[in-house]
């Protein structure tokens, strides 16, 4: 139907077997097209970086999850990608919520944010910028830095964790589909290092002890993987929903 939105993974039609060329299934993505005119606009590949369309187009809707961080008891900060593609923040002080504000206006986001508190005075926020790189901004004692690119070529929203004061780890799904990590040691960023996994989603990360990080993601076989760091990296487990027949889903766990 003309004008009907289409979600990723949605069935659009079925291929026939009539043996004629009059009826066939044709799928094409176009930009700047006129509604009702299938030949208008420009045909594009929706999966390449310059025209990536599956998660963040049209560009003016907030379709990504928010991020949340807490650097001290009774204090919460929520961050979102706004309808204007900028970063917005709302703060809870223990008794009431403030209004929505832009920490540093003028950002250009192509993903939802990730946020992590690395001390009682510091919050770091990470996003996929409109150039496809990882961008970060930090608040130190309530004062926000300028936006800084820490490189990489990424899809999806990043993940971030902190297991010690002035230690921050950010994880992304790279443009090659692998898991990549960049680490802040208190003074400099290490640069992105590949962690050798195949991702079909952005990663989520959490640090729950000193020198311990868990990163969860959807793997390329559609299993949910958890990869952990405790002095060295190891894959903890994967879980996958198997669809043997409609209405019969079985959860199986694979130890690796």
PDB file of N, CA, C and O in Angstrom, residues 64 67 110-115 125-129 133-135 150 154-161 169-173 180 192 201-205:
ATOM      1  N   UNK A  64      15.555   5.244  18.655  1.00  0.00           N
ATOM      2  CA  UNK A  64      16.555   4.498  19.396  1.00  0.00           C
ATOM      3  C   UNK A  64      16.272   4.572  20.891  1.00  0.00           C
ATOM      4  O   UNK A  64      15.630   5.495  21.378  1.00  0.00           O
ATOM      5  N   UNK A  67      19.589   6.218  27.053  1.00  0.00           N
ATOM      6  CA  UNK A  67      20.673   5.740  27.913  1.00  0.00           C
ATOM      7  C   UNK A  67      20.515   6.392  29.276  1.00  0.00           C
ATOM      8  O   UNK A  67      19.961   7.492  29.399  1.00  0.00           O
ATOM      9  N   UNK A 110      23.452   9.622  14.704  1.00  0.00           N
ATOM     10  CA  UNK A 110      22.866   8.590  13.860  1.00  0.00           C
ATOM     11  C   UNK A 110      22.540   7.341  14.673  1.00  0.00           C
ATOM     12  O   UNK A 110      22.333   6.264  14.121  1.00  0.00           O
ATOM     13  N   UNK A 111      22.523   7.489  15.994  1.00  0.00           N
ATOM     14  CA  UNK A 111      22.200   6.361  16.861  1.00  0.00           C
ATOM     15  C   UNK A 111      21.687   6.900  18.178  1.00  0.00           C
ATOM     16  O   UNK A 111      21.771   8.091  18.461  1.00  0.00           O
ATOM     17  N   UNK A 112      21.178   5.996  18.991  1.00  0.00           N
ATOM     18  CA  UNK A 112      20.912   6.342  20.371  1.00  0.00           C
ATOM     19  C   UNK A 112      22.227   6.422  21.137  1.00  0.00           C
ATOM     20  O   UNK A 112      23.254   5.903  20.681  1.00  0.00           O
ATOM     21  N   UNK A 113      22.226   7.057  22.300  1.00  0.00           N
ATOM     22  CA  UNK A 113      23.466   7.224  23.061  1.00  0.00           C
ATOM     23  C   UNK A 113      23.741   6.055  23.999  1.00  0.00           C
ATOM     24  O   UNK A 113      22.863   5.262  24.314  1.00  0.00           O
ATOM     25  N   UNK A 114      24.988   5.969  24.439  1.00  0.00           N
ATOM     26  CA  UNK A 114      25.398   5.134  25.566  1.00  0.00           C
ATOM     27  C   UNK A 114      25.975   6.065  26.614  1.00  0.00           C
ATOM     28  O   UNK A 114      26.642   7.046  26.273  1.00  0.00           O
ATOM     29  N   UNK A 115      25.721   5.801  27.886  1.00  0.00           N
ATOM     30  CA  UNK A 115      26.199   6.671  28.955  1.00  0.00           C
ATOM     31  C   UNK A 115      26.754   5.832  30.094  1.00  0.00           C
ATOM     32  O   UNK A 115      26.226   4.760  30.406  1.00  0.00           O
ATOM     33  N   UNK A 125      29.314  10.142  27.541  1.00  0.00           N
ATOM     34  CA  UNK A 125      28.246   9.777  26.617  1.00  0.00           C
ATOM     35  C   UNK A 125      28.870   9.498  25.252  1.00  0.00           C
ATOM     36  O   UNK A 125      29.743  10.245  24.793  1.00  0.00           O
ATOM     37  N   UNK A 126      28.402   8.426  24.602  1.00  0.00           N
ATOM     38  CA  UNK A 126      28.936   8.014  23.309  1.00  0.00           C
ATOM     39  C   UNK A 126      27.791   7.857  22.314  1.00  0.00           C
ATOM     40  O   UNK A 126      26.708   7.375  22.673  1.00  0.00           O
ATOM     41  N   UNK A 127      28.047   8.238  21.054  1.00  0.00           N
ATOM     42  CA  UNK A 127      27.038   8.108  20.003  1.00  0.00           C
ATOM     43  C   UNK A 127      27.726   7.757  18.690  1.00  0.00           C
ATOM     44  O   UNK A 127      28.941   7.926  18.541  1.00  0.00           O
ATOM     45  N   UNK A 128      26.917   7.270  17.755  1.00  0.00           N
ATOM     46  CA  UNK A 128      27.365   7.173  16.367  1.00  0.00           C
ATOM     47  C   UNK A 128      27.042   8.498  15.700  1.00  0.00           C
ATOM     48  O   UNK A 128      25.890   8.904  15.607  1.00  0.00           O
ATOM     49  N   UNK A 129      28.060   9.207  15.249  1.00  0.00           N
ATOM     50  CA  UNK A 129      27.852  10.494  14.603  1.00  0.00           C
ATOM     51  C   UNK A 129      27.349  10.345  13.187  1.00  0.00           C
ATOM     52  O   UNK A 129      27.321   9.250  12.609  1.00  0.00           O
ATOM     53  N   UNK A 133      31.348   7.798  12.596  1.00  0.00           N
ATOM     54  CA  UNK A 133      32.372   7.583  13.607  1.00  0.00           C
ATOM     55  C   UNK A 133      31.764   7.620  15.011  1.00  0.00           C
ATOM     56  O   UNK A 133      30.624   8.023  15.207  1.00  0.00           O
ATOM     57  N   UNK A 134      32.561   7.193  15.986  1.00  0.00           N
ATOM     58  CA  UNK A 134      32.166   7.246  17.390  1.00  0.00           C
ATOM     59  C   UNK A 134      32.538   8.604  17.965  1.00  0.00           C
ATOM     60  O   UNK A 134      33.705   9.006  17.916  1.00  0.00           O
ATOM     61  N   UNK A 135      31.540   9.286  18.522  1.00  0.00           N
ATOM     62  CA  UNK A 135      31.755  10.590  19.138  1.00  0.00           C
ATOM     63  C   UNK A 135      31.426  10.519  20.622  1.00  0.00           C
ATOM     64  O   UNK A 135      30.552   9.756  21.040  1.00  0.00           O
ATOM     65  N   UNK A 150      36.376   9.732  18.526  1.00  0.00           N
ATOM     66  CA  UNK A 150      37.421   8.766  18.887  1.00  0.00           C
ATOM     67  C   UNK A 150      37.548   7.703  17.791  1.00  0.00           C
ATOM     68  O   UNK A 150      38.086   6.626  18.020  1.00  0.00           O
ATOM     69  N   UNK A 154      31.243   2.727  12.579  1.00  0.00           N
ATOM     70  CA  UNK A 154      30.329   1.901  13.360  1.00  0.00           C
ATOM     71  C   UNK A 154      28.910   1.929  12.814  1.00  0.00           C
ATOM     72  O   UNK A 154      28.493   2.889  12.152  1.00  0.00           O
ATOM     73  N   UNK A 155      28.168   0.859  13.104  1.00  0.00           N
ATOM     74  CA  UNK A 155      26.724   0.776  12.960  1.00  0.00           C
ATOM     75  C   UNK A 155      26.123   0.677  14.358  1.00  0.00           C
ATOM     76  O   UNK A 155      26.778   0.227  15.293  1.00  0.00           O
ATOM     77  N   UNK A 156      24.871   1.058  14.489  1.00  0.00           N
ATOM     78  CA  UNK A 156      24.123   0.866  15.723  1.00  0.00           C
ATOM     79  C   UNK A 156      24.648   1.741  16.869  1.00  0.00           C
ATOM     80  O   UNK A 156      25.637   2.449  16.728  1.00  0.00           O
ATOM     81  N   UNK A 157      23.948   1.646  17.979  1.00  0.00           N
ATOM     82  CA  UNK A 157      24.335   2.386  19.178  1.00  0.00           C
ATOM     83  C   UNK A 157      25.509   1.694  19.864  1.00  0.00           C
ATOM     84  O   UNK A 157      25.570   0.458  19.892  1.00  0.00           O
ATOM     85  N   UNK A 158      26.427   2.456  20.435  1.00  0.00           N
ATOM     86  CA  UNK A 158      27.541   1.842  21.165  1.00  0.00           C
ATOM     87  C   UNK A 158      27.099   1.378  22.551  1.00  0.00           C
ATOM     88  O   UNK A 158      25.974   1.629  22.983  1.00  0.00           O
ATOM     89  N   UNK A 159      28.013   0.688  23.239  1.00  0.00           N
ATOM     90  CA  UNK A 159      27.837   0.335  24.642  1.00  0.00           C
ATOM     91  C   UNK A 159      29.040   0.819  25.420  1.00  0.00           C
ATOM     92  O   UNK A 159      30.135   0.957  24.858  1.00  0.00           O
ATOM     93  N   UNK A 160      28.865   1.097  26.720  1.00  0.00           N
ATOM     94  CA  UNK A 160      29.972   1.638  27.509  1.00  0.00           C
ATOM     95  C   UNK A 160      29.903   1.103  28.933  1.00  0.00           C
ATOM     96  O   UNK A 160      28.825   0.810  29.456  1.00  0.00           O
ATOM     97  N   UNK A 161      31.078   0.978  29.560  1.00  0.00           N
ATOM     98  CA  UNK A 161      31.155   0.521  30.946  1.00  0.00           C
ATOM     99  C   UNK A 161      32.364   1.155  31.618  1.00  0.00           C
ATOM    100  O   UNK A 161      33.273   1.666  30.946  1.00  0.00           O
ATOM    101  N   UNK A 169      35.426   1.964  29.056  1.00  0.00           N
ATOM    102  CA  UNK A 169      35.517   1.105  27.878  1.00  0.00           C
ATOM    103  C   UNK A 169      34.263   1.297  27.039  1.00  0.00           C
ATOM    104  O   UNK A 169      33.143   1.207  27.565  1.00  0.00           O
ATOM    105  N   UNK A 170      34.442   1.565  25.759  1.00  0.00           N
ATOM    106  CA  UNK A 170      33.320   1.705  24.835  1.00  0.00           C
ATOM    107  C   UNK A 170      33.413   0.598  23.793  1.00  0.00           C
ATOM    108  O   UNK A 170      34.503   0.266  23.312  1.00  0.00           O
ATOM    109  N   UNK A 171      32.258   0.004  23.478  1.00  0.00           N
ATOM    110  CA  UNK A 171      32.183  -1.113  22.548  1.00  0.00           C
ATOM    111  C   UNK A 171      31.221  -0.764  21.422  1.00  0.00           C
ATOM    112  O   UNK A 171      30.174  -0.146  21.655  1.00  0.00           O
ATOM    113  N   UNK A 172      31.568  -1.154  20.196  1.00  0.00           N
ATOM    114  CA  UNK A 172      30.744  -0.833  19.037  1.00  0.00           C
ATOM    115  C   UNK A 172      30.682  -2.027  18.098  1.00  0.00           C
ATOM    116  O   UNK A 172      31.539  -2.915  18.131  1.00  0.00           O
ATOM    117  N   UNK A 173      29.637  -2.025  17.272  1.00  0.00           N
ATOM    118  CA  UNK A 173      29.577  -2.915  16.120  1.00  0.00           C
ATOM    119  C   UNK A 173      30.199  -2.159  14.962  1.00  0.00           C
ATOM    120  O   UNK A 173      29.679  -1.148  14.497  1.00  0.00           O
ATOM    121  N   UNK A 180      34.248  -4.174  18.394  1.00  0.00           N
ATOM    122  CA  UNK A 180      35.450  -3.365  18.592  1.00  0.00           C
ATOM    123  C   UNK A 180      35.392  -2.669  19.958  1.00  0.00           C
ATOM    124  O   UNK A 180      34.318  -2.334  20.439  1.00  0.00           O
ATOM    125  N   UNK A 192      40.666   1.848  18.670  1.00  0.00           N
ATOM    126  CA  UNK A 192      39.793   0.681  18.584  1.00  0.00           C
ATOM    127  C   UNK A 192      40.582  -0.598  18.290  1.00  0.00           C
ATOM    128  O   UNK A 192      41.474  -0.619  17.449  1.00  0.00           O
ATOM    129  N   UNK A 201      23.891  -6.628  15.960  1.00  0.00           N
ATOM    130  CA  UNK A 201      23.263  -5.600  16.784  1.00  0.00           C
ATOM    131  C   UNK A 201      24.354  -4.764  17.417  1.00  0.00           C
ATOM    132  O   UNK A 201      25.533  -5.137  17.391  1.00  0.00           O
ATOM    133  N   UNK A 202      23.967  -3.647  18.003  1.00  0.00           N
ATOM    134  CA  UNK A 202      24.893  -2.920  18.847  1.00  0.00           C
ATOM    135  C   UNK A 202      25.103  -3.676  20.150  1.00  0.00           C
ATOM    136  O   UNK A 202      24.241  -4.439  20.583  1.00  0.00           O
ATOM    137  N   UNK A 203      26.253  -3.505  20.814  1.00  0.00           N
ATOM    138  CA  UNK A 203      26.532  -4.226  22.055  1.00  0.00           C
ATOM    139  C   UNK A 203      26.003  -3.488  23.280  1.00  0.00           C
ATOM    140  O   UNK A 203      25.854  -2.273  23.282  1.00  0.00           O
ATOM    141  N   UNK A 204      25.730  -4.242  24.323  1.00  0.00           N
ATOM    142  CA  UNK A 204      25.477  -3.691  25.645  1.00  0.00           C
ATOM    143  C   UNK A 204      26.607  -4.099  26.566  1.00  0.00           C
ATOM    144  O   UNK A 204      27.108  -5.232  26.466  1.00  0.00           O
ATOM    145  N   UNK A 205      27.052  -3.213  27.444  1.00  0.00           N
ATOM    146  CA  UNK A 205      28.212  -3.507  28.288  1.00  0.00           C
ATOM    147  C   UNK A 205      27.939  -3.106  29.734  1.00  0.00           C
ATOM    148  O   UNK A 205      27.253  -2.114  30.002  1.00  0.00           O
TER     149      UNK A 205
END
